[in-house]
Short mmCIF file of C-alpha atoms in Angstrom, two decimals:
data_model
loop_
_atom_site.label_atom_id
_atom_site.label_comp_id
_atom_site.label_asym_id
_atom_site.label_seq_id
_atom_site.Cartn_x
_atom_site.Cartn_y
_atom_site.Cartn_z
CA UNK A 1 83.03 -103.92 72.51
CA UNK A 2 83.81 -100.87 74.67
CA UNK A 3 84.28 -97.50 72.96
CA UNK A 4 86.21 -94.40 73.88
CA UNK A 5 82.93 -92.83 74.98
CA UNK A 6 82.35 -95.72 77.40
CA UNK A 7 85.80 -95.16 78.91
CA UNK A 8 85.18 -91.43 79.22
CA UNK A 9 81.83 -91.97 80.93
CA UNK A 10 83.22 -94.46 83.45
CA UNK A 11 86.26 -92.28 84.21
CA UNK A 12 84.18 -89.11 84.41
CA UNK A 13 86.26 -87.23 81.84
CA UNK A 14 85.89 -86.04 78.25
CA UNK A 15 86.69 -88.20 75.24
CA UNK A 16 89.50 -85.74 74.41
CA UNK A 17 91.14 -86.52 77.77
CA UNK A 18 90.88 -90.26 77.10
CA UNK A 19 92.48 -89.69 73.69
CA UNK A 20 95.34 -87.73 75.25
CA UNK A 21 96.00 -90.58 77.69
CA UNK A 22 95.90 -93.19 74.94
CA UNK A 23 98.11 -91.31 72.49
CA UNK A 24 100.35 -89.69 75.12
CA UNK A 25 100.22 -86.46 73.15
CA UNK A 26 99.87 -83.90 75.95
CA UNK A 27 100.20 -83.67 79.69
CA UNK A 28 97.41 -85.15 81.78
CA UNK A 29 97.32 -84.88 85.57
CA UNK A 30 98.54 -88.17 87.12
CA UNK A 31 95.30 -88.66 89.09
CA UNK A 32 93.22 -88.23 85.93
CA UNK A 33 95.50 -90.50 83.91
CA UNK A 34 95.20 -93.23 86.55
CA UNK A 35 91.40 -92.94 86.52
CA UNK A 36 91.29 -93.29 82.72
CA UNK A 37 93.68 -96.24 82.67
CA UNK A 38 91.63 -97.98 85.37
CA UNK A 39 88.44 -97.51 83.30
CA UNK A 40 90.20 -98.93 80.23
CA UNK A 41 91.22 -102.03 82.18
CA UNK A 42 87.76 -102.54 83.63
CA UNK A 43 86.13 -102.26 80.21
CA UNK A 44 88.91 -104.21 78.47
CA UNK A 45 89.20 -101.30 76.02
CA UNK A 46 91.65 -101.57 73.10
CA UNK A 47 92.53 -99.00 70.48
CA UNK A 48 91.11 -99.45 67.01
CA UNK A 49 94.20 -100.45 65.03
CA UNK A 50 92.60 -99.61 61.65
CA UNK A 51 91.68 -96.12 62.76
CA UNK A 52 95.16 -95.56 64.15
CA UNK A 53 96.75 -96.64 60.88
CA UNK A 54 94.46 -94.33 58.94
CA UNK A 55 95.44 -91.40 61.13
CA UNK A 56 99.12 -92.07 60.49
CA UNK A 57 98.48 -92.03 56.74
CA UNK A 58 96.62 -88.73 56.91
CA UNK A 59 99.61 -86.70 55.77
CA UNK A 60 101.42 -83.64 57.07
CA UNK A 61 99.18 -81.32 59.06
CA UNK A 62 100.04 -77.93 60.53
CA UNK A 63 97.82 -76.69 63.36
CA UNK A 64 97.20 -73.07 64.33
CA UNK A 65 95.69 -71.69 67.52
CA UNK A 66 94.89 -68.02 67.05
CA UNK A 67 92.72 -65.27 68.50
CA UNK A 68 89.49 -63.89 67.08
CA UNK A 69 89.69 -64.35 63.30
CA UNK A 70 87.30 -61.42 62.83
CA UNK A 71 90.13 -59.20 64.06
CA UNK A 72 92.28 -58.13 61.07
CA UNK A 73 95.45 -58.71 63.09
CA UNK A 74 94.71 -62.40 63.52
CA UNK A 75 93.63 -62.69 59.90
CA UNK A 76 97.13 -61.51 58.95
CA UNK A 77 98.67 -64.06 61.30
CA UNK A 78 96.60 -66.89 59.81
CA UNK A 79 97.42 -65.81 56.26
CA UNK A 80 101.14 -65.88 57.02
CA UNK A 81 100.97 -69.38 58.51
CA UNK A 82 98.87 -70.58 55.59
CA UNK A 83 101.46 -69.37 53.06
CA UNK A 84 104.19 -71.43 54.68
CA UNK A 85 101.90 -74.45 54.99
CA UNK A 86 101.14 -74.31 51.25
CA UNK A 87 104.80 -73.91 50.31
CA UNK A 88 105.66 -77.02 52.32
CA UNK A 89 102.60 -79.01 51.19
CA UNK A 90 101.13 -79.15 54.67
CA UNK A 91 97.41 -79.06 55.31
CA UNK A 92 96.39 -76.30 57.72
CA UNK A 93 93.89 -76.75 60.54
CA UNK A 94 92.86 -73.61 62.48
CA UNK A 95 91.17 -73.15 65.86
CA UNK A 96 90.26 -69.81 67.45
CA UNK A 97 91.06 -69.43 71.13
CA UNK A 98 89.09 -66.20 71.47
CA UNK A 99 91.32 -65.06 74.37
CA UNK A 100 89.62 -67.61 76.65
CA UNK A 101 91.67 -70.20 78.51
CA UNK A 102 89.17 -73.02 78.02
CA UNK A 103 88.86 -72.36 74.28
CA UNK A 104 92.62 -72.21 73.87
CA UNK A 105 93.05 -75.48 75.77
CA UNK A 106 90.26 -77.31 73.96
CA UNK A 107 91.56 -76.02 70.63
CA UNK A 108 95.04 -77.33 71.35
CA UNK A 109 93.65 -80.68 72.45
CA UNK A 110 91.55 -80.87 69.28
CA UNK A 111 94.50 -80.17 66.98
CA UNK A 112 96.65 -82.75 68.72
CA UNK A 113 93.92 -85.36 68.62
CA UNK A 114 93.40 -84.67 64.90
CA UNK A 115 97.01 -85.60 64.22
CA UNK A 116 98.65 -82.16 64.06
CA UNK A 117 102.21 -82.52 65.29
CA UNK A 118 103.54 -79.21 63.93
CA UNK A 119 101.54 -76.49 65.70
CA UNK A 120 101.77 -72.68 65.91
CA UNK A 121 100.16 -71.39 69.10
CA UNK A 122 98.97 -67.86 69.83
CA UNK A 123 97.79 -68.07 73.42
CA UNK A 124 97.07 -65.15 75.73
CA UNK A 125 95.28 -66.90 78.58
CA UNK A 126 97.04 -70.22 79.19
CA UNK A 127 99.80 -69.99 81.80
CA UNK A 128 103.47 -70.43 80.97
CA UNK A 129 103.44 -73.69 82.91
CA UNK A 130 100.51 -75.07 80.91
CA UNK A 131 102.21 -74.21 77.62
CA UNK A 132 105.46 -75.77 78.85
CA UNK A 133 103.55 -78.99 79.59
CA UNK A 134 102.03 -79.05 76.10
CA UNK A 135 105.43 -78.31 74.54
CA UNK A 136 107.00 -81.23 76.42
CA UNK A 137 104.63 -83.61 74.65
CA UNK A 138 104.57 -81.74 71.33
CA UNK A 139 108.18 -81.20 70.20
CA UNK A 140 107.06 -79.40 67.02
CA UNK A 141 104.93 -76.80 68.84
CA UNK A 142 106.00 -73.16 68.40
CA UNK A 143 104.60 -70.22 70.36
CA UNK A 144 104.03 -66.90 68.61
CA UNK A 145 103.67 -63.41 70.11
CA UNK A 146 104.88 -64.59 73.50
CA UNK A 147 108.23 -65.23 75.14
CA UNK A 148 108.69 -68.04 77.66
CA UNK A 149 112.38 -68.14 78.70
CA UNK A 150 112.60 -71.94 79.03
CA UNK A 151 111.08 -72.29 75.53
CA UNK A 152 112.86 -69.32 73.95
CA UNK A 153 114.15 -71.46 71.04
CA UNK A 154 110.50 -72.25 70.18
CA UNK A 155 109.06 -68.76 70.70
CA UNK A 156 108.64 -65.97 68.13
CA UNK A 157 107.77 -62.68 69.79
CA UNK A 158 107.65 -58.89 69.49
CA UNK A 159 109.38 -56.37 71.73
CA UNK A 160 106.11 -54.71 72.77
CA UNK A 161 107.70 -52.49 75.38
CA UNK A 162 110.16 -50.96 72.93
CA UNK A 163 107.43 -50.44 70.34
CA UNK A 164 105.17 -48.65 72.83
CA UNK A 165 108.03 -46.47 74.04
CA UNK A 166 108.77 -45.44 70.45
CA UNK A 167 105.12 -44.62 69.78
CA UNK A 168 104.67 -42.44 72.86
CA UNK A 169 108.08 -40.84 72.39
CA UNK A 170 106.94 -39.73 68.92
CA UNK A 171 103.91 -38.01 70.45
CA UNK A 172 106.16 -36.33 73.00
CA UNK A 173 108.50 -35.15 70.23
CA UNK A 174 105.48 -33.51 68.58
CA UNK A 175 104.90 -31.43 71.71
CA UNK A 176 102.17 -33.47 73.44
CA UNK A 177 102.31 -33.70 77.21
CA UNK A 178 98.83 -34.97 78.17
CA UNK A 179 98.77 -38.39 76.54
CA UNK A 180 96.13 -41.01 77.32
CA UNK A 181 96.88 -44.71 77.08
CA UNK A 182 93.89 -46.66 75.75
CA UNK A 183 94.62 -50.27 76.55
CA UNK A 184 93.07 -53.73 76.84
CA UNK A 185 90.91 -54.69 79.78
CA UNK A 186 92.26 -58.27 79.61
CA UNK A 187 95.26 -59.11 81.83
CA UNK A 188 97.41 -60.25 78.89
CA UNK A 189 101.17 -59.88 78.56
CA UNK A 190 100.95 -57.43 75.62
CA UNK A 191 98.92 -55.04 77.78
CA UNK A 192 101.49 -54.87 80.56
CA UNK A 193 104.44 -54.65 78.18
CA UNK A 194 102.94 -51.76 76.20
CA UNK A 195 101.86 -50.01 79.39
CA UNK A 196 105.43 -50.28 80.66
CA UNK A 197 106.67 -48.76 77.40
CA UNK A 198 104.15 -45.91 77.72
CA UNK A 199 105.32 -45.21 81.26
CA UNK A 200 109.00 -45.34 80.21
CA UNK A 201 108.52 -42.73 77.47
CA UNK A 202 106.71 -40.34 79.82
CA UNK A 203 109.45 -40.80 82.41
CA UNK A 204 112.09 -39.81 79.83
CA UNK A 205 110.37 -36.42 79.65
CA UNK A 206 109.87 -36.16 83.40
CA UNK A 207 106.08 -36.41 83.10
CA UNK A 208 104.09 -37.68 86.07
CA UNK A 209 100.88 -39.31 84.94
CA UNK A 210 97.79 -40.19 86.95
CA UNK A 211 95.97 -43.52 86.85
CA UNK A 212 93.08 -41.72 85.09
CA UNK A 213 95.34 -41.37 82.06
CA UNK A 214 95.10 -45.15 81.46
CA UNK A 215 91.74 -46.23 80.00
CA UNK A 216 91.09 -49.99 79.95
CA UNK A 217 88.40 -51.24 77.57
CA UNK A 218 87.79 -54.24 75.25
CA UNK A 219 90.31 -54.14 72.42
CA UNK A 220 87.82 -53.81 69.57
CA UNK A 221 85.97 -50.99 67.81
CA UNK A 222 83.29 -50.78 70.51
CA UNK A 223 86.00 -50.55 73.13
CA UNK A 224 87.48 -47.63 71.22
CA UNK A 225 84.13 -45.84 71.19
CA UNK A 226 83.80 -46.40 74.92
CA UNK A 227 87.33 -45.08 75.46
CA UNK A 228 86.53 -41.89 73.55
CA UNK A 229 83.54 -41.28 75.81
CA UNK A 230 85.60 -41.84 78.96
CA UNK A 231 88.35 -39.59 77.63
CA UNK A 232 85.85 -36.78 77.00
CA UNK A 233 84.33 -37.21 80.45
CA UNK A 234 87.68 -37.28 82.26
CA UNK A 235 88.10 -33.51 82.48
CA UNK A 236 91.79 -33.96 81.66
CA UNK A 237 93.07 -31.77 78.78
CA UNK A 238 94.35 -34.65 76.68
CA UNK A 239 95.83 -33.69 73.33
CA UNK A 240 96.89 -37.20 72.27
CA UNK A 241 96.19 -40.87 72.86
CA UNK A 242 98.18 -44.06 72.32
CA UNK A 243 95.90 -47.02 71.60
CA UNK A 244 96.53 -50.72 72.16
CA UNK A 245 95.63 -51.48 68.54
CA UNK A 246 94.33 -49.89 65.35
CA UNK A 247 90.73 -51.09 65.59
CA UNK A 248 90.40 -49.32 68.94
CA UNK A 249 91.72 -46.17 67.30
CA UNK A 250 89.13 -46.60 64.54
CA UNK A 251 86.35 -46.84 67.11
CA UNK A 252 87.65 -43.72 68.85
CA UNK A 253 87.76 -41.82 65.56
CA UNK A 254 84.13 -42.62 64.82
CA UNK A 255 82.97 -41.54 68.26
CA UNK A 256 85.01 -38.34 68.17
CA UNK A 257 83.85 -37.41 64.66
CA UNK A 258 80.24 -37.83 65.82
CA UNK A 259 80.94 -35.32 68.59
CA UNK A 260 82.56 -32.95 66.07
CA UNK A 261 85.99 -33.25 67.67
CA UNK A 262 88.56 -32.29 65.05
CA UNK A 263 91.24 -34.88 64.38
CA UNK A 264 94.16 -34.51 64.72
CA UNK A 265 93.92 -30.83 65.71
CA UNK A 266 92.01 -31.46 68.92
CA UNK A 267 93.25 -34.97 69.55
CA UNK A 268 96.15 -36.83 67.98
CA UNK A 269 96.02 -40.62 67.78
CA UNK A 270 98.69 -43.25 67.34
CA UNK A 271 97.79 -46.93 67.05
CA UNK A 272 99.55 -50.27 67.05
CA UNK A 273 99.56 -53.15 64.50
CA UNK A 274 99.26 -51.31 61.14
CA UNK A 275 96.33 -53.36 59.85
CA UNK A 276 95.10 -52.61 56.33
CA UNK A 277 92.29 -50.29 57.44
CA UNK A 278 94.78 -47.96 59.19
CA UNK A 279 95.76 -46.25 55.95
CA UNK A 280 92.12 -45.80 54.87
CA UNK A 281 90.84 -44.12 58.03
CA UNK A 282 90.32 -40.37 58.07
CA UNK A 283 92.77 -39.06 58.98
CA UNK A 284 95.03 -41.93 57.95
CA UNK A 285 96.33 -43.48 61.16
CA UNK A 286 99.89 -43.09 62.37
CA UNK A 287 100.74 -46.43 63.95
CA UNK A 288 103.38 -48.98 64.87
CA UNK A 289 103.77 -51.65 62.20
CA UNK A 290 103.58 -55.09 63.78
CA UNK A 291 105.42 -57.52 61.46
CA UNK A 292 102.99 -60.34 62.21
CA UNK A 293 103.21 -61.85 58.70
CA UNK A 294 106.98 -62.20 58.97
CA UNK A 295 106.60 -63.57 62.48
CA UNK A 296 103.99 -66.06 61.23
CA UNK A 297 106.34 -67.17 58.44
CA UNK A 298 109.12 -67.69 60.98
CA UNK A 299 106.92 -69.56 63.46
CA UNK A 300 105.33 -71.84 60.85
CA UNK A 301 108.67 -72.55 59.22
CA UNK A 302 110.22 -73.37 62.59
CA UNK A 303 107.36 -75.74 63.49
CA UNK A 304 107.78 -77.60 60.19
CA UNK A 305 111.55 -77.79 60.63
CA UNK A 306 111.11 -79.29 64.09
CA UNK A 307 108.51 -81.71 62.71
CA UNK A 308 111.01 -82.82 60.04
CA UNK A 309 113.67 -83.14 62.74
CA UNK A 310 115.82 -80.55 61.00
CA UNK A 311 118.17 -78.32 62.94
CA UNK A 312 116.79 -74.76 62.65
CA UNK A 313 119.18 -72.07 61.49
CA UNK A 314 120.41 -69.88 64.35
CA UNK A 315 118.13 -66.84 64.13
CA UNK A 316 116.89 -64.20 66.52
CA UNK A 317 113.19 -64.77 67.02
CA UNK A 318 112.61 -61.37 68.63
CA UNK A 319 111.02 -58.85 66.26
CA UNK A 320 110.56 -55.09 66.55
CA UNK A 321 107.71 -52.74 65.58
CA UNK A 322 108.28 -49.88 63.11
CA UNK A 323 106.80 -46.39 63.33
CA UNK A 324 104.58 -45.60 60.33
CA UNK A 325 103.88 -41.86 60.12
CA UNK A 326 100.61 -40.83 58.46
CA UNK A 327 98.15 -38.02 59.24
CA UNK A 328 96.64 -38.61 62.68
CA UNK A 329 99.25 -36.80 64.78
CA UNK A 330 99.30 -32.99 65.00
CA UNK A 331 102.49 -31.14 65.93
CA UNK A 332 101.75 -29.06 68.99
CA UNK A 333 103.69 -26.31 70.72
CA UNK A 334 103.77 -27.51 74.36
CA UNK A 335 103.90 -23.90 75.59
CA UNK A 336 100.74 -22.92 73.72
CA UNK A 337 97.13 -23.39 74.80
CA UNK A 338 96.09 -25.27 71.69
CA UNK A 339 92.68 -26.94 71.60
CA UNK A 340 92.28 -30.23 73.47
CA UNK A 341 89.37 -32.58 74.15
CA UNK A 342 88.74 -31.14 77.62
#
C-alpha cells in the first residue's frame, strides 16, 4: 500500500506539501497540486480513514507562529496567547519563525497539518500575498503585529510610526538635537514604520539629519554593542539615541559603561517595547510600552471566536505605544555645549 512518503517522492515534493493538497488546508501552486494529484493516482493512494478520524477527535488546538522565543518581547506575546488558550480550554502549539521566511512558512504548514485551525501568526518575512493565501484557506487565522488592508478584520497591530514619533519628540523636548536612530538591519515593516516616525519628529523641529545618524544592526544585545561602537566612531556629537527595542539599548549600555561613558549625562537612551529588564537596567530605561500582552489576548480571542464561528464584537484592533519615563534621558540645554559621545 502506497504511503504519503511514496507520493511525495514520486511528485518531487515534501510530505507537508502532499498533506496540504490532501487536506486542502493552505494554498498550493496549481502546477504543484497537479503533480501531487497525478502521483496519487499513479500509486492508487488513499487517505488513512482511521488516522483522519483520530485527528478530528484531537480536540481544540490553537497554533502560534512567533519570533525568537529567547527574546523577552516574544516571550510576552506567547504568554498572552497561552493565557487565552487556557481560559478557553484550547491546547497551544508554538512554532518559532526566527524572522526567516522558510521557517515561518514551514511552521505554518506544520501547525495546519497538526490540526490547528485557530492560529495566531507573527510573521515578518512572508509577503502580504503569501499570508493572504494562507488566510483564504484558514478562516480562523489572525495576524498580529502587522496590518494587511484586505485582512484588516483579522489583524491586530501597533501604530509603530506614532510610537516612534512620540519617543523622539520626547528627546527633542528635553533639548537633544543630535539624535541617533539605532534600528534593525532586517527589512521588516516595524523598521520602516519606526524610522518614518523618527524622521517625522525631527522634521517637526526643523532638523536635517544625515544618513550616518541611522545605525542598522541586528536587533539583539550584540547588535546594541555594535551600535555603540559605531556611534562612538561616527565623529558626530550625538547626545541621545532612539533604539529599535530595549535589548539593543541594554547592549549599548553595557558597551558604553565599559568605555566609561556616563549615562545619561553623556548619552541619553530611549528604547521600545518596555520588556521586564528595562526597569532593572542602570540607569532604568525610558522606553515606549508595547502592549503586546493585550494585543496577544485580542488576537488569540479573535482566532478562537472565528474558529467557533462567532461574530466578533466590533473593536479597533489598532493599538498604541505609551511613553514610560524612567532615568535614562538627561534634560539638556540645546544652547549649551554639554558633554556628548563625540
